[in-house]
Amino acid sequence: MPELPEVETVRDGLQRHVVGHTIRSVAVLHPRPVRRDHRGPAGFATALTGRRFEAAHRRGKYLWLPLDNGDALLGHLGMSGQLVVQQPGRPDEPHLRVRFDLGDRELRFVDQRMFGGLAVSEGGAELPREIAHIARDPFDPAFDDDLFVGRVRRRTAGIKRLLLDQTLVSGVGNIYADEALWRAQVHGDRPGERLRPVDVRRVLAEARAVMGAALLHGGTSFDALYVNVNGESGYFDRSLHAYGREGQECDRCGTPIRRVEFMNRSSFFCPRCQPVPRVRRAVLRG
DNA sequence: AAGGTCTCCTGAGGGC
DNA sequence: TGCCCTCAGGAGACCT
């Protein structure tokens, strides 16, 4: 599942293998991945044909590639999306959805579950308006720690939900949220407004630490010929302390890791290191 | 405004 | 072996 480190690794690959190349033609093999583009599959292809990729940018889990006419190709990998650079004529990947012919190479969007997608953003070279609501990520030099702490502490929602709110901080998904909270020894249900500033800062610092480590690792999984990075940085197998470890001993205290339902998915935490917040006493209002 | 739930999508894996 | 069920989840839509 691509979160910030995986998407950044893809961005880096696009920068090195796609930027400067011109799109000769576009083949949309399945309509769903271009569903966000109001032009439809044919219009999407037309809008890109003849354009040259000028750069590769990222905000949170979104990627965008400015084009030579001021528009941009905007993309999100969703759960299972991959952007692959292939030699022309190589066999189609099983879930190949969109193919860009760049002459001496092809850029391919492969996505099994199709939660991801591509769209042309009109005038979106600087920052696509479609993602103007997405916050900066914790590695962005312009990310404002104090602003984040302040916003979290004005919210009643649990800190995990807030970590996943891409308008507060971007790039964090379910896995790194659980890992950051485990490392910070904070339970995800603790309301933002009940956390001390130092607690919020620790969670933020641990989110940076765990994603930074994954980023270093993800960068090495690149090879010279292909941009072939997806949600699997390989980091997960080795270094996860909480996510996916239900019933296994906490690496810090030995208590079995617990799994609970959360937003139609799962949360993993150590019940000893990350004590469940006591339910606030009901306040009767007259 | 903010919090919460639902939905989209496919293949892996479990149970029988 | 094969069928059915559940699960995984980012983020927009939608309701309260």
Tab-separated table of C-alpha atoms (C1' of nucleotides) in Angstrom:
chain	number	residue	atom	x	y	z
A	1	MET	CA	0.000	0.000	0.000
A	2	PRO	CA	1.792	3.065	-1.189
A	3	GLU	CA	2.218	5.743	1.410
A	4	LEU	CA	4.614	8.679	1.306
A	5	PRO	CA	7.911	6.751	1.058
A	6	GLU	CA	6.714	4.558	-1.789
A	7	VAL	CA	5.187	7.453	-3.709
A	8	GLU	CA	8.340	9.509	-3.280
A	9	THR	CA	10.380	6.646	-4.684
A	10	VAL	CA	8.081	6.545	-7.701
A	11	ARG	CA	8.384	10.313	-8.117
A	12	ASP	CA	12.151	10.051	-8.117
A	13	GLY	CA	12.015	7.346	-10.767
A	14	LEU	CA	9.698	9.397	-12.952
A	15	GLN	CA	12.029	12.365	-12.621
A	16	ARG	CA	14.938	10.324	-13.896
A	17	HIS	CA	13.234	8.197	-16.567
A	18	VAL	CA	10.257	10.155	-17.900
A	19	VAL	CA	10.880	13.890	-17.539
A	20	GLY	CA	12.052	15.419	-20.816
A	21	HIS	CA	10.265	12.824	-22.914
A	22	THR	CA	7.350	13.530	-25.232
A	23	ILE	CA	4.113	11.559	-25.370
A	24	ARG	CA	3.497	10.177	-28.845
A	25	SER	CA	0.250	8.442	-28.028
A	26	VAL	CA	-1.860	7.235	-25.110
A	27	ALA	CA	-3.858	4.015	-24.856
A	28	VAL	CA	-6.503	3.814	-22.135
A	29	LEU	CA	-7.173	0.109	-21.652
A	30	HIS	CA	-9.732	0.484	-18.841
A	31	PRO	CA	-11.964	3.499	-18.227
A	32	ARG	CA	-11.995	3.405	-14.447
A	33	PRO	CA	-8.488	4.760	-13.776
A	34	VAL	CA	-9.310	7.945	-15.705
A	35	ARG	CA	-12.744	8.370	-14.069
A	36	ARG	CA	-11.683	11.664	-12.438
A	37	ASP	CA	-10.970	13.204	-15.817
A	38	HIS	CA	-14.110	14.910	-17.115
A	39	ARG	CA	-12.910	14.512	-20.722
A	40	GLY	CA	-13.362	10.763	-20.619
A	41	PRO	CA	-10.795	8.229	-21.862
A	42	ALA	CA	-10.572	9.584	-25.416
A	43	GLY	CA	-10.344	13.207	-24.293
A	44	PHE	CA	-7.728	12.270	-21.724
A	45	ALA	CA	-5.585	10.692	-24.426
A	46	THR	CA	-6.036	13.627	-26.798
A	47	ALA	CA	-5.117	16.172	-24.132
A	48	LEU	CA	-1.797	14.418	-23.518
A	49	THR	CA	-0.730	13.496	-27.026
A	50	GLY	CA	2.207	15.601	-28.195
A	51	ARG	CA	2.907	16.977	-24.701
A	52	ARG	CA	6.279	16.727	-23.003
A	53	PHE	CA	6.822	15.937	-19.324
A	54	GLU	CA	8.627	18.837	-17.691
A	55	ALA	CA	9.026	17.709	-14.070
A	56	ALA	CA	7.818	15.249	-11.435
A	57	HIS	CA	6.285	16.550	-8.225
A	58	ARG	CA	4.522	15.063	-5.234
A	59	ARG	CA	2.209	16.259	-2.532
A	60	GLY	CA	1.343	13.637	0.032
A	61	LYS	CA	0.396	10.534	-1.911
A	62	TYR	CA	-0.418	12.451	-5.107
A	63	LEU	CA	2.005	12.783	-7.996
A	64	TRP	CA	1.856	15.318	-10.772
A	65	LEU	CA	3.908	15.800	-13.895
A	66	PRO	CA	3.775	19.328	-15.319
A	67	LEU	CA	3.473	19.414	-19.106
A	68	ASP	CA	4.875	21.843	-21.658
A	69	ASN	CA	1.526	23.622	-22.042
A	70	GLY	CA	0.912	24.455	-18.382
A	71	ASP	CA	-1.340	21.480	-17.719
A	72	ALA	CA	-0.238	18.494	-15.657
A	73	LEU	CA	-0.738	14.766	-15.512
A	74	LEU	CA	-2.068	14.098	-12.012
A	75	GLY	CA	-1.921	10.640	-10.508
A	76	HIS	CA	-2.660	8.650	-7.382
A	77	LEU	CA	-1.575	5.043	-6.875
A	78	GLY	CA	-4.476	4.132	-4.616
A	79	MET	CA	-3.965	0.734	-3.044
A	80	SER	CA	-2.257	-1.189	-5.779
A	81	GLY	CA	-1.185	1.252	-8.466
A	82	GLN	CA	2.227	1.152	-10.111
A	83	LEU	CA	3.923	3.405	-12.632
A	84	VAL	CA	6.400	1.395	-14.646
A	85	VAL	CA	8.838	2.404	-17.364
A	86	GLN	CA	9.143	-0.403	-19.904
A	87	GLN	CA	10.864	-1.043	-23.185
A	88	PRO	CA	8.343	-0.844	-26.044
A	89	GLY	CA	6.813	-4.140	-27.012
A	90	ARG	CA	7.338	-5.899	-23.705
A	91	PRO	CA	4.332	-8.061	-22.774
A	92	ASP	CA	1.469	-6.283	-21.061
A	93	GLU	CA	1.366	-6.561	-17.288
A	94	PRO	CA	-1.703	-8.462	-16.034
A	95	HIS	CA	-3.447	-5.280	-14.858
A	96	LEU	CA	-2.111	-2.767	-17.339
A	97	ARG	CA	-4.639	0.103	-17.507
A	98	VAL	CA	-2.955	2.980	-19.376
A	99	ARG	CA	0.031	2.990	-21.718
A	100	PHE	CA	1.985	6.106	-22.751
A	101	ASP	CA	4.174	5.713	-25.829
A	102	LEU	CA	7.258	7.864	-25.349
A	103	GLY	CA	9.129	6.600	-28.412
A	104	ASP	CA	12.109	4.723	-27.016
A	105	ARG	CA	10.194	3.692	-23.871
A	106	GLU	CA	6.729	3.347	-22.440
A	107	LEU	CA	5.247	4.667	-19.246
A	108	ARG	CA	2.651	2.211	-17.971
A	109	PHE	CA	0.016	2.582	-15.281
A	110	VAL	CA	-0.693	-0.814	-13.766
A	111	ASP	CA	-3.371	-1.173	-11.092
A	112	GLN	CA	-5.090	-4.331	-9.974
A	113	ARG	CA	-7.778	-2.859	-7.732
A	114	MET	CA	-8.170	0.456	-9.533
A	115	PHE	CA	-8.531	2.646	-6.485
A	116	GLY	CA	-5.847	4.758	-8.092
A	117	GLY	CA	-6.202	6.935	-11.148
A	118	LEU	CA	-4.860	9.502	-13.587
A	119	ALA	CA	-6.273	12.783	-14.844
A	120	VAL	CA	-5.169	15.823	-16.790
A	121	SER	CA	-5.230	18.896	-14.567
A	122	GLU	CA	-5.870	22.044	-16.561
A	123	GLY	CA	-3.320	24.681	-15.667
A	124	GLY	CA	-2.100	22.400	-12.926
A	125	ALA	CA	1.628	22.635	-13.550
A	126	GLU	CA	2.294	24.665	-10.415
A	127	LEU	CA	-0.146	22.821	-8.148
A	128	PRO	CA	-3.246	21.066	-9.479
A	129	ARG	CA	-6.381	22.644	-8.083
A	130	GLU	CA	-7.714	19.126	-7.526
A	131	ILE	CA	-5.209	18.669	-4.711
A	132	ALA	CA	-5.088	22.178	-3.313
A	133	HIS	CA	-6.749	20.873	-0.145
A	134	ILE	CA	-3.981	18.354	0.559
A	135	ALA	CA	-1.635	19.460	3.324
A	136	ARG	CA	2.123	19.446	3.013
A	137	ASP	CA	3.919	16.344	4.191
A	138	PRO	CA	6.170	16.181	7.283
A	139	PHE	CA	9.335	16.282	5.151
A	140	ASP	CA	8.285	19.402	3.267
A	141	PRO	CA	10.514	22.286	4.408
A	142	ALA	CA	7.390	24.433	4.537
A	143	PHE	CA	5.547	22.029	6.827
A	144	ASP	CA	4.606	23.993	9.952
A	145	ASP	CA	4.909	21.867	13.091
A	146	ASP	CA	3.323	24.481	15.341
A	147	LEU	CA	0.357	24.847	13.016
A	148	PHE	CA	-0.121	21.070	12.971
A	149	VAL	CA	0.052	20.813	16.757
A	150	GLY	CA	-2.436	23.624	17.116
A	151	ARG	CA	-4.894	22.139	14.655
A	152	VAL	CA	-4.710	18.686	16.228
A	153	ARG	CA	-5.347	20.123	19.661
A	154	ARG	CA	-8.495	21.841	18.480
A	155	ARG	CA	-10.049	18.586	17.278
A	156	THR	CA	-12.080	16.062	19.224
A	157	ALA	CA	-11.340	13.158	16.894
A	158	GLY	CA	-8.786	10.505	17.824
A	159	ILE	CA	-5.165	11.116	16.893
A	160	LYS	CA	-5.094	8.219	14.435
A	161	ARG	CA	-8.006	9.616	12.490
A	162	LEU	CA	-6.254	12.979	12.467
A	163	LEU	CA	-3.004	11.431	11.213
A	164	LEU	CA	-4.940	9.966	8.310
A	165	ASP	CA	-6.650	13.307	7.549
A	166	GLN	CA	-4.700	14.460	4.503
A	167	THR	CA	-5.765	18.054	5.046
A	168	LEU	CA	-3.823	18.150	8.337
A	169	VAL	CA	-0.722	16.243	7.297
A	170	SER	CA	-0.269	14.296	4.085
A	171	GLY	CA	1.441	11.070	3.180
A	172	VAL	CA	0.532	9.022	6.247
A	173	GLY	CA	-1.562	5.903	5.666
A	174	ASN	CA	-2.877	3.158	7.897
A	175	ILE	CA	0.424	1.315	8.261
A	176	TYR	CA	2.689	4.230	9.117
A	177	ALA	CA	0.024	5.715	11.371
A	178	ASP	CA	-0.001	2.562	13.491
A	179	GLU	CA	3.792	2.415	13.492
A	180	ALA	CA	4.193	6.068	14.476
A	181	LEU	CA	1.702	5.682	17.309
A	182	TRP	CA	3.386	2.516	18.557
A	183	ARG	CA	6.759	4.240	18.560
A	184	ALA	CA	5.349	7.292	20.294
A	185	GLN	CA	3.459	5.079	22.769
A	186	VAL	CA	0.213	6.887	22.133
A	187	HIS	CA	-3.147	5.182	21.589
A	188	GLY	CA	-4.842	6.203	18.363
A	189	ASP	CA	-8.167	6.834	20.057
A	190	ARG	CA	-6.818	9.589	22.270
A	191	PRO	CA	-8.664	12.754	21.271
A	192	GLY	CA	-6.537	15.465	19.694
A	193	GLU	CA	-7.764	18.010	22.204
A	194	ARG	CA	-6.673	15.817	25.122
A	195	LEU	CA	-3.079	15.436	23.945
A	196	ARG	CA	-0.324	17.618	25.288
A	197	PRO	CA	1.721	19.498	22.694
A	198	VAL	CA	4.695	17.317	23.559
A	199	ASP	CA	2.637	14.210	22.756
A	200	VAL	CA	1.606	15.530	19.359
A	201	ARG	CA	5.195	16.485	18.617
A	202	ARG	CA	6.393	13.016	19.555
A	203	VAL	CA	3.838	11.382	17.251
A	204	LEU	CA	4.923	13.691	14.447
A	205	ALA	CA	8.583	12.970	15.093
A	206	GLU	CA	7.949	9.225	15.008
A	207	ALA	CA	5.946	9.514	11.796
A	208	ARG	CA	8.972	11.250	10.285
A	209	ALA	CA	11.309	8.612	11.655
A	210	VAL	CA	9.394	5.596	10.415
A	211	MET	CA	8.691	7.065	6.994
A	212	GLY	CA	12.252	8.331	6.690
A	213	ALA	CA	13.605	4.856	7.312
A	214	ALA	CA	11.262	3.406	4.714
A	215	LEU	CA	12.276	6.103	2.256
A	216	LEU	CA	15.935	5.172	2.551
A	217	HIS	CA	15.083	1.561	1.964
A	218	GLY	CA	12.660	2.219	-0.882
A	219	GLY	CA	15.284	4.168	-2.756
A	220	THR	CA	17.483	1.137	-2.996
A	221	SER	CA	14.829	-1.024	-4.634
A	222	PHE	CA	15.177	0.939	-7.832
A	223	ASP	CA	16.939	-0.514	-10.767
A	224	ALA	CA	18.635	1.235	-13.604
A	225	LEU	CA	16.333	0.052	-16.353
A	226	TYR	CA	12.916	0.306	-14.884
A	227	VAL	CA	10.893	2.463	-12.651
A	228	ASN	CA	9.263	-0.413	-10.914
A	229	VAL	CA	8.132	0.620	-7.537
A	230	ASN	CA	4.829	-0.119	-5.952
A	231	GLY	CA	3.490	-0.422	-2.460
A	232	GLU	CA	6.049	-2.939	-1.407
A	233	SER	CA	9.194	-1.275	-0.261
A	234	GLY	CA	10.329	-4.470	1.420
A	235	TYR	CA	10.668	-2.401	4.540
A	236	PHE	CA	7.439	-3.759	5.909
A	237	ASP	CA	8.577	-7.318	6.481
A	238	ARG	CA	11.506	-6.373	8.640
A	239	SER	CA	10.643	-3.338	10.588
A	240	LEU	CA	6.990	-3.298	11.527
A	241	HIS	CA	6.310	-3.307	15.245
A	242	ALA	CA	2.529	-3.034	15.274
A	243	TYR	CA	0.835	-3.273	11.887
A	244	GLY	CA	-0.312	-6.787	11.025
A	245	ARG	CA	1.119	-8.279	14.232
A	246	GLU	CA	-2.059	-9.262	16.084
A	247	GLY	CA	-1.285	-11.728	18.849
A	248	GLN	CA	2.486	-11.406	18.481
A	249	GLU	CA	4.531	-10.050	21.360
A	250	CYS	CA	5.183	-6.340	21.503
A	251	ASP	CA	8.853	-5.758	20.668
A	252	ARG	CA	9.078	-3.398	23.631
A	253	CYS	CA	7.214	-5.087	26.465
A	254	GLY	CA	6.137	-8.543	25.279
A	255	THR	CA	2.421	-7.948	25.621
A	256	PRO	CA	0.435	-9.409	22.701
A	257	ILE	CA	-0.386	-6.827	20.044
A	258	ARG	CA	-4.091	-6.200	19.703
A	259	ARG	CA	-6.171	-5.592	16.592
A	260	VAL	CA	-9.365	-3.564	16.591
A	261	GLU	CA	-11.734	-2.413	13.855
A	262	PHE	CA	-11.256	1.145	12.798
A	263	MET	CA	-12.960	2.971	9.923
A	264	ASN	CA	-13.766	-0.298	8.141
A	265	ARG	CA	-10.175	-1.412	8.463
A	266	SER	CA	-7.779	-2.386	11.223
A	267	SER	CA	-5.705	-0.763	13.899
A	268	PHE	CA	-2.894	-2.564	15.674
A	269	PHE	CA	-1.469	-1.415	18.984
A	270	CYS	CA	0.148	-2.590	22.195
A	271	PRO	CA	-2.413	-2.380	25.002
A	272	ARG	CA	0.316	-1.859	27.592
A	273	CYS	CA	2.588	0.643	25.826
A	274	GLN	CA	-0.389	2.440	24.311
A	275	PRO	CA	-3.064	2.422	26.989
A	276	VAL	CA	-6.621	2.768	25.778
A	277	PRO	CA	-7.923	6.177	26.819
A	278	ARG	CA	-10.588	6.079	29.452
A	279	VAL	CA	-13.967	7.061	28.137
A	280	ARG	CA	-14.764	10.573	29.126
A	281	ARG	CA	-17.468	10.883	31.701
A	282	ALA	CA	-20.667	11.833	30.005
A	283	VAL	CA	-21.484	15.466	30.505
A	284	LEU	CA	-25.136	16.189	31.019
A	285	ARG	CA	-26.155	19.388	29.402
A	286	GLY	CA	-29.189	21.200	30.561
B	1	DA	C1'	-17.639	22.569	10.866
B	2	DA	C1'	-16.480	18.375	12.010
B	3	DG	C1'	-17.274	13.553	12.774
B	4	DG	C1'	-18.681	9.347	11.143
B	5	DT	C1'	-20.045	5.848	7.566
B	6	DC	C1'	-20.386	4.080	2.958
B	7	DT	C1'	-18.561	3.043	-1.491
B	8	DC	C1'	-15.607	1.747	-5.159
B	9	DC	C1'	-12.519	-2.766	-6.842
B	10	DT	C1'	-10.128	-7.385	-7.333
B	11	DG	C1'	-7.591	-11.331	-5.811
B	12	DA	C1'	-5.818	-13.881	-1.904
B	13	DG	C1'	-6.875	-16.924	1.514
B	14	DG	C1'	-9.848	-19.509	4.717
B	15	DG	C1'	-13.622	-22.776	5.605
B	16	DC	C1'	-16.103	-26.640	4.275
C	1	DT	C1'	-11.382	-29.478	-6.316
C	2	DG	C1'	-14.487	-25.686	-6.112
C	3	DC	C1'	-17.479	-22.448	-4.287
C	4	DC	C1'	-18.601	-18.839	-1.198
C	5	DC	C1'	-17.270	-15.647	2.158
C	6	DT	C1'	-14.268	-12.125	4.221
C	7	DC	C1'	-10.632	-9.020	4.060
C	8	DA	C1'	-7.363	-5.331	2.468
C	9	DG	C1'	-7.814	0.180	2.227
C	10	DG	C1'	-7.323	5.910	0.004
C	11	DA	C1'	-10.199	9.250	-0.347
C	12	DG	C1'	-14.338	11.319	-2.143
C	13	DA	C1'	-19.402	11.324	-1.422
C	14	DC	C1'	-22.723	11.712	1.677
C	15	DC	C1'	-25.386	12.275	5.993
C	16	DT	C1'	-25.919	14.114	10.493
